[in-house]
């Protein structure tokens, strides 16, 4: 028996699928040319001849995992999941409960 509630696992899996599909969309946009490397590179301000001084400085221009699209999608999905998690936990164990006055 797991101590993690089922809806929490299902919601986390749903957000992981959403994140993976958005990352695939970023890769597809870069592969089809809809998002150019100049617009998507995090470090596009670097000198193209910087590879002569340090061999790892040019990786951001060629490696697809260093694009700004990946960073934006990852941060957006993580914090959306965190917001959903806080809302779900608040409904699961509410901190403030209403006090009903006598009536019907």
mmCIF file of N, CA and C in Angstrom:
data_model
loop_
_atom_site.group_PDB
_atom_site.id
_atom_site.type_symbol
_atom_site.label_atom_id
_atom_site.label_comp_id
_atom_site.label_asym_id
_atom_site.label_seq_id
_atom_site.Cartn_x
_atom_site.Cartn_y
_atom_site.Cartn_z
ATOM 1 N N UNK A 1 0.832 -1.178 0.000
ATOM 2 C CA UNK A 1 0.000 0.000 0.000
ATOM 3 C C UNK A 1 0.875 1.239 0.000
ATOM 4 N N UNK A 2 0.626 2.127 -0.961
ATOM 5 C CA UNK A 2 1.437 3.321 -1.123
ATOM 6 C C UNK A 2 0.922 4.443 -0.231
ATOM 7 N N UNK A 3 1.839 5.229 0.293
ATOM 8 C CA UNK A 3 1.438 6.362 1.116
ATOM 9 C C UNK A 3 1.159 7.604 0.263
ATOM 10 N N UNK A 4 1.497 7.549 -1.033
ATOM 11 C CA UNK A 4 1.224 8.662 -1.937
ATOM 12 C C UNK A 4 -0.175 8.479 -2.508
ATOM 13 N N UNK A 5 -1.039 9.489 -2.401
ATOM 14 C CA UNK A 5 -2.405 9.357 -2.915
ATOM 15 C C UNK A 5 -2.436 9.171 -4.430
ATOM 16 N N UNK A 6 -3.402 8.409 -4.895
ATOM 17 C CA UNK A 6 -3.537 8.111 -6.317
ATOM 18 C C UNK A 6 -3.720 9.336 -7.200
ATOM 19 N N UNK A 7 -4.607 10.289 -6.826
ATOM 20 C CA UNK A 7 -4.761 11.480 -7.670
ATOM 21 C C UNK A 7 -3.479 12.283 -7.831
ATOM 22 N N UNK A 8 -2.633 12.254 -6.816
ATOM 23 C CA UNK A 8 -1.362 12.962 -6.911
ATOM 24 C C UNK A 8 -0.459 12.321 -7.960
ATOM 25 N N UNK A 9 -0.431 11.014 -8.006
ATOM 26 C CA UNK A 9 0.377 10.303 -9.004
ATOM 27 C C UNK A 9 -0.178 10.539 -10.396
ATOM 28 N N UNK A 10 -1.497 10.450 -10.552
ATOM 29 C CA UNK A 10 -2.120 10.643 -11.866
ATOM 30 C C UNK A 10 -1.887 12.065 -12.364
ATOM 31 N N UNK A 11 -2.054 13.059 -11.501
ATOM 32 C CA UNK A 11 -1.822 14.449 -11.893
ATOM 33 C C UNK A 11 -0.378 14.704 -12.286
ATOM 34 N N UNK A 12 0.555 14.103 -11.559
ATOM 35 C CA UNK A 12 1.967 14.257 -11.887
ATOM 36 C C UNK A 12 2.280 13.627 -13.237
ATOM 37 N N UNK A 13 1.700 12.470 -13.517
ATOM 38 C CA UNK A 13 1.906 11.820 -14.816
ATOM 39 C C UNK A 13 1.323 12.676 -15.936
ATOM 40 N N UNK A 14 0.163 13.268 -15.701
ATOM 41 C CA UNK A 14 -0.450 14.135 -16.717
ATOM 42 C C UNK A 14 0.450 15.338 -17.007
ATOM 43 N N UNK A 15 0.986 15.966 -15.974
ATOM 44 C CA UNK A 15 1.883 17.095 -16.203
ATOM 45 C C UNK A 15 3.172 16.661 -16.870
ATOM 46 N N UNK A 16 3.670 15.464 -16.587
ATOM 47 C CA UNK A 16 4.865 14.960 -17.271
ATOM 48 C C UNK A 16 4.587 14.748 -18.761
ATOM 49 N N UNK A 17 3.408 14.242 -19.080
ATOM 50 C CA UNK A 17 3.039 14.045 -20.491
ATOM 51 C C UNK A 17 2.897 15.399 -21.187
ATOM 52 N N UNK A 18 2.268 16.364 -20.526
ATOM 53 C CA UNK A 18 2.140 17.704 -21.104
ATOM 54 C C UNK A 18 3.524 18.305 -21.354
ATOM 55 N N UNK A 19 4.420 18.173 -20.393
ATOM 56 C CA UNK A 19 5.771 18.703 -20.548
ATOM 57 C C UNK A 19 6.530 18.025 -21.674
ATOM 58 N N UNK A 20 6.412 16.704 -21.775
ATOM 59 C CA UNK A 20 7.101 15.983 -22.846
ATOM 60 C C UNK A 20 6.556 16.378 -24.219
ATOM 61 N N UNK A 21 5.237 16.559 -24.315
ATOM 62 C CA UNK A 21 4.671 16.947 -25.608
ATOM 63 C C UNK A 21 5.078 18.372 -25.988
ATOM 64 N N UNK A 22 5.167 19.269 -25.018
ATOM 65 C CA UNK A 22 5.612 20.626 -25.322
ATOM 66 C C UNK A 22 7.092 20.659 -25.698
ATOM 67 N N UNK A 23 7.902 19.835 -25.040
ATOM 68 C CA UNK A 23 9.314 19.760 -25.425
ATOM 69 C C UNK A 23 9.465 19.171 -26.826
ATOM 70 N N UNK A 24 8.618 18.203 -27.170
ATOM 71 C CA UNK A 24 8.640 17.652 -28.524
ATOM 72 C C UNK A 24 8.216 18.715 -29.536
ATOM 73 N N UNK A 25 7.274 19.573 -29.159
ATOM 74 C CA UNK A 25 6.858 20.654 -30.049
ATOM 75 C C UNK A 25 7.993 21.650 -30.277
ATOM 76 N N UNK A 26 8.786 21.918 -29.245
ATOM 77 C CA UNK A 26 9.936 22.813 -29.403
ATOM 78 C C UNK A 26 10.963 22.175 -30.332
ATOM 79 N N UNK A 27 11.216 20.891 -30.151
ATOM 80 C CA UNK A 27 12.169 20.201 -31.025
ATOM 81 C C UNK A 27 11.648 20.204 -32.461
ATOM 82 N N UNK A 28 10.349 19.959 -32.627
ATOM 83 C CA UNK A 28 9.764 19.979 -33.961
ATOM 84 C C UNK A 28 9.827 21.363 -34.593
ATOM 85 N N UNK A 29 9.604 22.403 -33.807
ATOM 86 C CA UNK A 29 9.676 23.765 -34.333
ATOM 87 C C UNK A 29 11.088 24.109 -34.768
ATOM 88 N N UNK A 30 12.069 23.635 -34.029
ATOM 89 C CA UNK A 30 13.459 23.889 -34.436
ATOM 90 C C UNK A 30 13.836 23.057 -35.639
ATOM 91 N N UNK A 31 13.320 21.823 -35.721
ATOM 92 C CA UNK A 31 13.674 20.951 -36.847
ATOM 93 C C UNK A 31 13.047 21.435 -38.148
ATOM 94 N N UNK A 32 11.839 21.989 -38.084
ATOM 95 C CA UNK A 32 11.172 22.462 -39.296
ATOM 96 C C UNK A 32 11.558 23.880 -39.666
ATOM 97 N N UNK A 33 12.275 24.563 -38.819
ATOM 98 C CA UNK A 33 12.698 25.928 -39.113
ATOM 99 C C UNK A 33 11.723 26.986 -38.640
ATOM 100 N N UNK A 34 10.656 26.587 -37.960
ATOM 101 C CA UNK A 34 9.702 27.576 -37.452
ATOM 102 C C UNK A 34 10.321 28.404 -36.323
ATOM 103 N N UNK A 35 11.302 27.834 -35.632
ATOM 104 C CA UNK A 35 12.042 28.548 -34.603
ATOM 105 C C UNK A 35 13.512 28.445 -34.991
ATOM 106 N N UNK A 36 14.110 29.572 -35.316
ATOM 107 C CA UNK A 36 15.498 29.525 -35.778
ATOM 108 C C UNK A 36 16.451 29.351 -34.600
ATOM 109 N N UNK A 37 17.659 28.942 -34.916
ATOM 110 C CA UNK A 37 18.655 28.770 -33.859
ATOM 111 C C UNK A 37 19.038 30.106 -33.253
ATOM 112 N N UNK A 38 18.982 31.180 -34.052
ATOM 113 C CA UNK A 38 19.305 32.503 -33.505
ATOM 114 C C UNK A 38 18.274 32.944 -32.478
ATOM 115 N N UNK A 39 17.011 32.629 -32.705
ATOM 116 C CA UNK A 39 15.962 33.003 -31.760
ATOM 117 C C UNK A 39 15.903 32.059 -30.566
ATOM 118 N N UNK A 40 16.357 30.829 -30.720
ATOM 119 C CA UNK A 40 16.172 29.823 -29.690
ATOM 120 C C UNK A 40 17.395 29.603 -28.819
ATOM 121 N N UNK A 41 18.550 30.065 -29.225
ATOM 122 C CA UNK A 41 19.767 29.786 -28.462
ATOM 123 C C UNK A 41 19.836 30.679 -27.230
ATOM 124 N N UNK A 42 20.188 30.077 -26.093
ATOM 125 C CA UNK A 42 20.319 30.851 -24.860
ATOM 126 C C UNK A 42 21.509 31.795 -24.932
ATOM 127 N N UNK A 43 22.565 31.361 -25.545
ATOM 128 C CA UNK A 43 23.805 32.137 -25.546
ATOM 129 C C UNK A 43 24.162 32.554 -26.965
ATOM 130 N N UNK A 44 23.240 33.154 -27.690
ATOM 131 C CA UNK A 44 23.532 33.534 -29.061
ATOM 132 C C UNK A 44 24.368 34.803 -29.152
ATOM 133 N N UNK A 45 24.764 35.378 -28.025
ATOM 134 C CA UNK A 45 25.591 36.578 -28.032
ATOM 135 C C UNK A 45 27.070 36.245 -28.089
ATOM 136 N N UNK A 46 27.413 34.988 -28.029
ATOM 137 C CA UNK A 46 28.827 34.616 -27.980
ATOM 138 C C UNK A 46 29.502 34.762 -29.329
ATOM 139 N N UNK A 47 30.772 34.944 -29.271
ATOM 140 C CA UNK A 47 31.590 35.067 -30.465
ATOM 141 C C UNK A 47 31.682 33.707 -31.149
ATOM 142 N N UNK A 48 31.429 33.609 -32.465
ATOM 143 C CA UNK A 48 31.523 32.304 -33.128
ATOM 144 C C UNK A 48 32.927 31.725 -33.118
ATOM 145 N N UNK A 49 33.929 32.568 -32.899
ATOM 146 C CA UNK A 49 35.311 32.076 -32.855
ATOM 147 C C UNK A 49 35.756 31.739 -31.434
ATOM 148 N N UNK A 50 34.813 31.752 -30.492
ATOM 149 C CA UNK A 50 35.159 31.472 -29.093
ATOM 150 C C UNK A 50 35.553 30.016 -28.904
ATOM 151 N N UNK A 51 35.172 29.145 -29.833
ATOM 152 C CA UNK A 51 35.539 27.738 -29.711
ATOM 153 C C UNK A 51 37.042 27.549 -29.783
ATOM 154 N N UNK A 52 37.736 28.518 -30.340
ATOM 155 C CA UNK A 52 39.190 28.418 -30.401
ATOM 156 C C UNK A 52 39.807 28.596 -29.024
ATOM 157 N N UNK A 53 39.153 29.378 -28.166
ATOM 158 C CA UNK A 53 39.701 29.603 -26.829
ATOM 159 C C UNK A 53 39.200 28.580 -25.821
ATOM 160 N N UNK A 54 37.936 28.173 -25.948
ATOM 161 C CA UNK A 54 37.379 27.180 -25.038
ATOM 162 C C UNK A 54 36.481 26.253 -25.835
ATOM 163 N N UNK A 55 36.749 24.953 -25.810
ATOM 164 C CA UNK A 55 36.030 24.039 -26.707
ATOM 165 C C UNK A 55 34.542 23.862 -26.399
ATOM 166 N N UNK A 56 34.072 24.187 -25.206
ATOM 167 C CA UNK A 56 32.677 23.953 -24.866
ATOM 168 C C UNK A 56 31.788 25.177 -25.053
ATOM 169 N N UNK A 57 32.349 26.322 -25.450
ATOM 170 C CA UNK A 57 31.546 27.530 -25.549
ATOM 171 C C UNK A 57 30.610 27.527 -26.744
ATOM 172 N N UNK A 58 30.859 26.730 -27.749
ATOM 173 C CA UNK A 58 30.022 26.742 -28.947
ATOM 174 C C UNK A 58 28.877 25.731 -28.889
ATOM 175 N N UNK A 59 28.749 24.955 -27.814
ATOM 176 C CA UNK A 59 27.724 23.913 -27.765
ATOM 177 C C UNK A 59 26.306 24.468 -27.755
ATOM 178 N N UNK A 60 26.122 25.662 -27.207
ATOM 179 C CA UNK A 60 24.766 26.199 -27.118
ATOM 180 C C UNK A 60 24.189 26.517 -28.496
ATOM 181 N N UNK A 61 25.030 26.685 -29.498
ATOM 182 C CA UNK A 61 24.536 26.992 -30.829
ATOM 183 C C UNK A 61 24.087 25.746 -31.578
ATOM 184 N N UNK A 62 24.555 24.582 -31.192
ATOM 185 C CA UNK A 62 24.294 23.384 -31.970
ATOM 186 C C UNK A 62 23.497 22.321 -31.231
ATOM 187 N N UNK A 63 23.566 22.301 -29.953
ATOM 188 C CA UNK A 63 22.909 21.240 -29.185
ATOM 189 C C UNK A 63 21.475 21.637 -28.903
ATOM 190 N N UNK A 64 20.475 20.804 -29.254
ATOM 191 C CA UNK A 64 19.080 21.212 -29.101
ATOM 192 C C UNK A 64 18.615 21.357 -27.667
ATOM 193 N N UNK A 65 19.331 20.808 -26.710
ATOM 194 C CA UNK A 65 18.883 20.879 -25.326
ATOM 195 C C UNK A 65 19.246 22.203 -24.662
ATOM 196 N N UNK A 66 19.962 23.059 -25.363
ATOM 197 C CA UNK A 66 20.351 24.329 -24.777
ATOM 198 C C UNK A 66 19.548 25.494 -25.336
ATOM 199 N N UNK A 67 18.353 25.239 -25.837
ATOM 200 C CA UNK A 67 17.573 26.335 -26.404
ATOM 201 C C UNK A 67 16.703 26.981 -25.332
ATOM 202 N N UNK A 68 16.349 28.223 -25.594
ATOM 203 C CA UNK A 68 15.516 28.954 -24.641
ATOM 204 C C UNK A 68 14.117 28.346 -24.575
ATOM 205 N N UNK A 69 13.669 27.743 -25.671
ATOM 206 C CA UNK A 69 12.361 27.086 -25.677
ATOM 207 C C UNK A 69 12.284 25.969 -24.662
ATOM 208 N N UNK A 70 13.341 25.194 -24.539
ATOM 209 C CA UNK A 70 13.366 24.108 -23.560
ATOM 210 C C UNK A 70 13.336 24.654 -22.137
ATOM 211 N N UNK A 71 14.050 25.731 -21.905
ATOM 212 C CA UNK A 71 14.080 26.325 -20.568
ATOM 213 C C UNK A 71 12.706 26.878 -20.195
ATOM 214 N N UNK A 72 12.074 27.587 -21.127
ATOM 215 C CA UNK A 72 10.768 28.186 -20.856
ATOM 216 C C UNK A 72 9.720 27.102 -20.606
ATOM 217 N N UNK A 73 9.707 26.067 -21.445
ATOM 218 C CA UNK A 73 8.725 24.992 -21.282
ATOM 219 C C UNK A 73 8.937 24.266 -19.966
ATOM 220 N N UNK A 74 10.174 23.962 -19.632
ATOM 221 C CA UNK A 74 10.465 23.243 -18.398
ATOM 222 C C UNK A 74 10.038 24.045 -17.172
ATOM 223 N N UNK A 75 10.376 25.322 -17.147
ATOM 224 C CA UNK A 75 10.002 26.156 -16.005
ATOM 225 C C UNK A 75 8.484 26.317 -15.923
ATOM 226 N N UNK A 76 7.827 26.535 -17.070
ATOM 227 C CA UNK A 76 6.377 26.732 -17.078
ATOM 228 C C UNK A 76 5.637 25.484 -16.607
ATOM 229 N N UNK A 77 6.060 24.317 -17.078
ATOM 230 C CA UNK A 77 5.386 23.078 -16.686
ATOM 231 C C UNK A 77 5.645 22.780 -15.206
ATOM 232 N N UNK A 78 6.863 22.992 -14.746
ATOM 233 C CA UNK A 78 7.172 22.708 -13.344
ATOM 234 C C UNK A 78 6.346 23.587 -12.406
ATOM 235 N N UNK A 79 6.280 24.886 -12.687
ATOM 236 C CA UNK A 79 5.551 25.772 -11.780
ATOM 237 C C UNK A 79 4.042 25.627 -11.940
ATOM 238 N N UNK A 80 3.565 25.246 -13.106
ATOM 239 C CA UNK A 80 2.138 24.928 -13.249
ATOM 240 C C UNK A 80 1.789 23.699 -12.428
ATOM 241 N N UNK A 81 2.663 22.699 -12.465
ATOM 242 C CA UNK A 81 2.454 21.501 -11.637
ATOM 243 C C UNK A 81 2.498 21.869 -10.155
ATOM 244 N N UNK A 82 3.425 22.744 -9.784
ATOM 245 C CA UNK A 82 3.528 23.153 -8.382
ATOM 246 C C UNK A 82 2.270 23.896 -7.937
ATOM 247 N N UNK A 83 1.719 24.752 -8.799
ATOM 248 C CA UNK A 83 0.484 25.460 -8.477
ATOM 249 C C UNK A 83 -0.667 24.471 -8.326
ATOM 250 N N UNK A 84 -0.762 23.505 -9.251
ATOM 251 C CA UNK A 84 -1.805 22.489 -9.151
ATOM 252 C C UNK A 84 -1.639 21.675 -7.867
ATOM 253 N N UNK A 85 -0.425 21.321 -7.519
ATOM 254 C CA UNK A 85 -0.153 20.548 -6.311
ATOM 255 C C UNK A 85 -0.606 21.304 -5.067
ATOM 256 N N UNK A 86 -0.300 22.597 -5.000
ATOM 257 C CA UNK A 86 -0.732 23.386 -3.840
ATOM 258 C C UNK A 86 -2.249 23.474 -3.767
ATOM 259 N N UNK A 87 -2.902 23.661 -4.923
ATOM 260 C CA UNK A 87 -4.369 23.723 -4.932
ATOM 261 C C UNK A 87 -4.965 22.379 -4.524
ATOM 262 N N UNK A 88 -4.387 21.295 -5.010
ATOM 263 C CA UNK A 88 -4.896 19.963 -4.669
ATOM 264 C C UNK A 88 -4.705 19.668 -3.182
ATOM 265 N N UNK A 89 -3.543 19.997 -2.644
ATOM 266 C CA UNK A 89 -3.290 19.767 -1.217
ATOM 267 C C UNK A 89 -4.207 20.618 -0.350
ATOM 268 N N UNK A 90 -4.504 21.830 -0.814
ATOM 269 C CA UNK A 90 -5.402 22.688 -0.045
ATOM 270 C C UNK A 90 -6.810 22.091 0.010
ATOM 271 N N UNK A 91 -7.233 21.459 -1.060
ATOM 272 C CA UNK A 91 -8.555 20.836 -1.063
ATOM 273 C C UNK A 91 -8.555 19.514 -0.311
ATOM 274 N N UNK A 92 -7.410 18.854 -0.277
ATOM 275 C CA UNK A 92 -7.312 17.559 0.389
ATOM 276 C C UNK A 92 -7.341 17.730 1.909
ATOM 277 N N UNK A 93 -6.560 18.679 2.408
ATOM 278 C CA UNK A 93 -6.519 19.001 3.834
ATOM 279 C C UNK A 93 -6.674 20.507 4.001
ATOM 280 N N UNK A 94 -7.909 21.004 4.027
ATOM 281 C CA UNK A 94 -8.096 22.455 4.126
ATOM 282 C C UNK A 94 -7.604 22.999 5.462
ATOM 283 N N UNK A 95 -6.992 24.170 5.405
ATOM 284 C CA UNK A 95 -6.498 24.812 6.619
ATOM 285 C C UNK A 95 -7.585 25.630 7.306
ATOM 286 N N UNK A 96 -8.512 26.152 6.520
ATOM 287 C CA UNK A 96 -9.595 26.975 7.052
ATOM 288 C C UNK A 96 -10.909 26.269 6.748
ATOM 289 N N UNK A 97 -11.696 26.040 7.793
ATOM 290 C CA UNK A 97 -12.981 25.369 7.620
ATOM 291 C C UNK A 97 -14.090 26.327 8.022
ATOM 292 N N UNK A 98 -15.180 26.354 7.272
ATOM 293 C CA UNK A 98 -16.265 27.259 7.638
ATOM 294 C C UNK A 98 -16.979 26.811 8.913
ATOM 295 N N UNK A 99 -17.443 27.781 9.670
ATOM 296 C CA UNK A 99 -18.218 27.504 10.877
ATOM 297 C C UNK A 99 -19.658 27.873 10.564
ATOM 298 N N UNK A 100 -20.521 26.887 10.555
ATOM 299 C CA UNK A 100 -21.927 27.106 10.233
ATOM 300 C C UNK A 100 -22.692 27.462 11.501
ATOM 301 N N UNK A 101 -23.515 28.460 11.373
ATOM 302 C CA UNK A 101 -24.347 28.864 12.488
ATOM 303 C C UNK A 101 -25.625 28.042 12.448
ATOM 304 N N UNK A 102 -26.233 27.874 13.583
ATOM 305 C CA UNK A 102 -27.467 27.100 13.663
ATOM 306 C C UNK A 102 -28.553 27.669 12.744
ATOM 307 N N UNK A 103 -29.232 26.785 12.131
ATOM 308 C CA UNK A 103 -30.267 27.221 11.196
ATOM 309 C C UNK A 103 -31.226 26.050 11.003
ATOM 310 N N UNK A 104 -31.442 25.771 9.810
ATOM 311 C CA UNK A 104 -32.391 24.688 9.486
ATOM 312 C C UNK A 104 -31.869 23.362 9.849
#
